[in-house]
mmCIF file of N, CA and C in Angstrom:
data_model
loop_
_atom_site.group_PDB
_atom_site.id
_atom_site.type_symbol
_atom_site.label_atom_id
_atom_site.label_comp_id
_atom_site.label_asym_id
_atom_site.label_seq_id
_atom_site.Cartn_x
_atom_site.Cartn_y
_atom_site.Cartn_z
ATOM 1 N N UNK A 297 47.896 -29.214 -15.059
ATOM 2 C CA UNK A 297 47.321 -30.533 -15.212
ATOM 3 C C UNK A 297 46.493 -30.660 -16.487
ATOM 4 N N UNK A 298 45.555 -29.952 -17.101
ATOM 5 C CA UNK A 298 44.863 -29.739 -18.269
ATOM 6 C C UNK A 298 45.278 -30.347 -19.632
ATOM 7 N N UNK A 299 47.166 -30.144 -19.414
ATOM 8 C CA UNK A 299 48.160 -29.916 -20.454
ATOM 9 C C UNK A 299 48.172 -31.608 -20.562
ATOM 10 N N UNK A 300 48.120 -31.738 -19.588
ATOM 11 C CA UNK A 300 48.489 -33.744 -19.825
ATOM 12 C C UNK A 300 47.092 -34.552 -20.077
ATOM 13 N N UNK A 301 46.190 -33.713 -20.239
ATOM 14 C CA UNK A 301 45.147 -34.683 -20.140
ATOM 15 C C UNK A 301 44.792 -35.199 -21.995
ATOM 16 N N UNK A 302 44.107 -36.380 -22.010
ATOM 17 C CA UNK A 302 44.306 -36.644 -23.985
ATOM 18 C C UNK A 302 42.761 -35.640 -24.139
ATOM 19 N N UNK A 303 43.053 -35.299 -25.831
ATOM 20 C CA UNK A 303 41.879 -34.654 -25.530
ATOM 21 C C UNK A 303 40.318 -34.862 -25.429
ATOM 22 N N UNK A 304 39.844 -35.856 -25.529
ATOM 23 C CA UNK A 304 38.818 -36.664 -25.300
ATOM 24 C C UNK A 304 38.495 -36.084 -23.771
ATOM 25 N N UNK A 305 38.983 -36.425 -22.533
ATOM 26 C CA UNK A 305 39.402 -36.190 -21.096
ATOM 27 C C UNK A 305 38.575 -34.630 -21.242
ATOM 28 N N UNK A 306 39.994 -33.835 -22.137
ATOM 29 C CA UNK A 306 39.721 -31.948 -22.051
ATOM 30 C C UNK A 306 38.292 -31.663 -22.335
ATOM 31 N N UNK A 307 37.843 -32.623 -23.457
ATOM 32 C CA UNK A 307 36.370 -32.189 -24.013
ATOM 33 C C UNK A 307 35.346 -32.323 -22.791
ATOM 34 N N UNK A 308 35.497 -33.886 -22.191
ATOM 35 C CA UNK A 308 34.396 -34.018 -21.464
ATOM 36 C C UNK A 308 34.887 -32.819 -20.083
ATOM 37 N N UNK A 309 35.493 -32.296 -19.634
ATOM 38 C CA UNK A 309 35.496 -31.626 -18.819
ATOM 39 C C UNK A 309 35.285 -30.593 -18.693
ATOM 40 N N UNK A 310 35.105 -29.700 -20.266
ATOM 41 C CA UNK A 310 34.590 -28.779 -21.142
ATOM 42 C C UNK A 310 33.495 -28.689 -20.692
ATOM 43 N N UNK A 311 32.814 -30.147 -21.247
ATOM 44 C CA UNK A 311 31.399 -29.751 -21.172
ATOM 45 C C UNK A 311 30.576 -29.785 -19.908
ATOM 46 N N UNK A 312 31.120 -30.696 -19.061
ATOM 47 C CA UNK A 312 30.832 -30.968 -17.473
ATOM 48 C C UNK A 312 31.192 -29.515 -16.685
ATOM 49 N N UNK A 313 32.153 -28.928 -16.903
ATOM 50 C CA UNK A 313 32.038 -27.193 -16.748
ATOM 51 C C UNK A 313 31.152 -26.283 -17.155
ATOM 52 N N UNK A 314 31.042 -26.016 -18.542
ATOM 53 C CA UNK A 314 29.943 -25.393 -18.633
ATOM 54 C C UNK A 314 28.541 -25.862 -18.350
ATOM 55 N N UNK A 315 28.311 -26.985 -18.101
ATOM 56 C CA UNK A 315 27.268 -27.187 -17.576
ATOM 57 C C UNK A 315 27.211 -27.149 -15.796
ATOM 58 N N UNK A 316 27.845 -27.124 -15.226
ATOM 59 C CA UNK A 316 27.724 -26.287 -13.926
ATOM 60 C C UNK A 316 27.427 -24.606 -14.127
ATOM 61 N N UNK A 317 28.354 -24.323 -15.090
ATOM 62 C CA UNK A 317 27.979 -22.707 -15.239
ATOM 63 C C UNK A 317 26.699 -22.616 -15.331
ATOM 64 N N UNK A 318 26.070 -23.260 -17.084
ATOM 65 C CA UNK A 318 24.029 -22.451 -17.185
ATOM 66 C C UNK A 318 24.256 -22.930 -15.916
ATOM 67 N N UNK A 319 24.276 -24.150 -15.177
ATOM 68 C CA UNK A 319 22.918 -25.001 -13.637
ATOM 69 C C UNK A 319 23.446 -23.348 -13.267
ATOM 70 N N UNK A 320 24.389 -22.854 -12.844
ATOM 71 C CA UNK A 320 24.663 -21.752 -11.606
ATOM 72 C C UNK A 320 23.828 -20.344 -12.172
ATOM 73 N N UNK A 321 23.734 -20.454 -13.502
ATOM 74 C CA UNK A 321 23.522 -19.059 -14.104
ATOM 75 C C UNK A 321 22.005 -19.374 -13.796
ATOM 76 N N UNK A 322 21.639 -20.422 -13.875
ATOM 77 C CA UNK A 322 19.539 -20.509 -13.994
ATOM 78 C C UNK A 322 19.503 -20.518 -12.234
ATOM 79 N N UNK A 323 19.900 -20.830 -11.494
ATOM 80 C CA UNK A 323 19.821 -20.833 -10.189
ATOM 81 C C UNK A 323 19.718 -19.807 -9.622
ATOM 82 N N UNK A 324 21.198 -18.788 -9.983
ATOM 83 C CA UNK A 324 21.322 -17.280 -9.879
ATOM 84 C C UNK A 324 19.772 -16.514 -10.307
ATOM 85 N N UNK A 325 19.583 -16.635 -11.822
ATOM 86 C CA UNK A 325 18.423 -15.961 -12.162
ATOM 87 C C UNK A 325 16.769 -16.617 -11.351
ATOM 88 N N UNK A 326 17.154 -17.794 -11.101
ATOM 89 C CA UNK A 326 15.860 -17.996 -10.437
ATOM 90 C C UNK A 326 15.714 -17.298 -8.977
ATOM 91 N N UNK A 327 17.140 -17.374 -8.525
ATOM 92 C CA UNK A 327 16.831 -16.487 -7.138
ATOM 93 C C UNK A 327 16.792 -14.984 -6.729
ATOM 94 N N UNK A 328 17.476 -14.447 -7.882
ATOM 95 C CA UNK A 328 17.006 -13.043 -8.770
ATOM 96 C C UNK A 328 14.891 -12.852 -9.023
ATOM 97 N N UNK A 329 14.760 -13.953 -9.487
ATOM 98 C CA UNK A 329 13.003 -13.861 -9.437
ATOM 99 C C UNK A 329 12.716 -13.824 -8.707
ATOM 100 N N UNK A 330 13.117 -14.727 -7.525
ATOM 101 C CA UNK A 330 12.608 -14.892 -6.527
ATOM 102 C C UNK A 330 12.426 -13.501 -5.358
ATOM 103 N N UNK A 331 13.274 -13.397 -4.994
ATOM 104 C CA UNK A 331 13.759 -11.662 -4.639
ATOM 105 C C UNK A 331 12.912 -10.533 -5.332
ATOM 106 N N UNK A 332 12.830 -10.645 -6.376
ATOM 107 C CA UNK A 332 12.597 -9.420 -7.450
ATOM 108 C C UNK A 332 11.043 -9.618 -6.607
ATOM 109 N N UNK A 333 9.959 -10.704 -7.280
ATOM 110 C CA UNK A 333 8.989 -10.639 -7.180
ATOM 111 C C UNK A 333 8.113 -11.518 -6.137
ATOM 112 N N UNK A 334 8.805 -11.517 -5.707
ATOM 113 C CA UNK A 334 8.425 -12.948 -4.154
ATOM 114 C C UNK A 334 8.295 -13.719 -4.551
ATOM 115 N N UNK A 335 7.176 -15.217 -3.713
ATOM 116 C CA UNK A 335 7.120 -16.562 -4.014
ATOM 117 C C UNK A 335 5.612 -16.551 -4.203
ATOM 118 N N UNK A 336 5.359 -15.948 -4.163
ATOM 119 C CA UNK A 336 3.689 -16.204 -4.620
ATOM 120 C C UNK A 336 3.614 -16.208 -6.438
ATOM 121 N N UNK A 337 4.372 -14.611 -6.945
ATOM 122 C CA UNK A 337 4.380 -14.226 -8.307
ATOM 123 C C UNK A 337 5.214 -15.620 -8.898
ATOM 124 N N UNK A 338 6.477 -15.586 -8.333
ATOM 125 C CA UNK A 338 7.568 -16.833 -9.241
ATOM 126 C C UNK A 338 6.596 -18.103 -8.900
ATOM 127 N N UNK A 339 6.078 -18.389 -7.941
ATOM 128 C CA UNK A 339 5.162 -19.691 -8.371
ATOM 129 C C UNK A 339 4.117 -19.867 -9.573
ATOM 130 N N UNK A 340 3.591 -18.619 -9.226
ATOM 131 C CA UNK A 340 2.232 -18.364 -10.681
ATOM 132 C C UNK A 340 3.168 -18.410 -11.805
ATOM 133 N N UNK A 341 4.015 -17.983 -12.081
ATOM 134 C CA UNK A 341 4.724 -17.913 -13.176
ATOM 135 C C UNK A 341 4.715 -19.194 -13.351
ATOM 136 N N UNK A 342 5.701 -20.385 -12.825
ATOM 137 C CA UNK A 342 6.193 -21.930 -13.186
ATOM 138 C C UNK A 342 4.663 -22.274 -13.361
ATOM 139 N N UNK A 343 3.653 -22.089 -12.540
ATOM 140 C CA UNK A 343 2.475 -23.218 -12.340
ATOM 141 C C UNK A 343 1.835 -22.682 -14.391
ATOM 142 N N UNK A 344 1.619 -21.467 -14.629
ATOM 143 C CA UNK A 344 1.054 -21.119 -15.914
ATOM 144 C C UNK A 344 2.093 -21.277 -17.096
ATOM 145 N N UNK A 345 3.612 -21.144 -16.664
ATOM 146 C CA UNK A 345 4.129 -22.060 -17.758
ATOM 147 C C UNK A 345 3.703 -23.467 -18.180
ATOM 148 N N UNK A 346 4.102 -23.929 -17.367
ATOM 149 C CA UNK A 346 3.908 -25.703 -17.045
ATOM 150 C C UNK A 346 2.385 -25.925 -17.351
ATOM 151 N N UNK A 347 0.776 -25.178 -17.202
ATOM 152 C CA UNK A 347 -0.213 -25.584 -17.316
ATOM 153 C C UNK A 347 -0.071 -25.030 -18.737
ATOM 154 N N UNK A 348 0.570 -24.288 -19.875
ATOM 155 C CA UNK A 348 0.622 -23.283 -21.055
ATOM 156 C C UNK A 348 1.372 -25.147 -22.166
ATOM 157 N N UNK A 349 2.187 -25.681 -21.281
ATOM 158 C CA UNK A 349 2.707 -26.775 -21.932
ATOM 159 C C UNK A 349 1.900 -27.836 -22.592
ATOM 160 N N UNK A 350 0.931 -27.852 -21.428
ATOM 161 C CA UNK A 350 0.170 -29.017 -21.413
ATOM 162 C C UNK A 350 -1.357 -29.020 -22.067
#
């Protein structure tokens, strides 16, 4: 099916793919943190990024 599509179609589906991949790859690694170092550490982490932003 790929073969018939114009390529405009192929591109956007390109990119709508790899962007499920990073979402799956940051999901994966966030639940890798999560595991690794529990929910207390991965919270301190987001809360001192996010307060480091601002």
């Amino acid at each position: 099916m790929p073969a018939i599509l114009p390529p405009g179609r192929r591109l956007a589906s390109a990119i709508v793919i790899g962007a499920a991949v990073l979402a799956a790859m940051a999901l994966t690694g966030a639940l890798a943190l999560w595991f690794r170092y529990g929910p207390a550490v991965f919270f301190e982490m987001i809360v001192s990024g996010i307060s480091a932003c601002f």
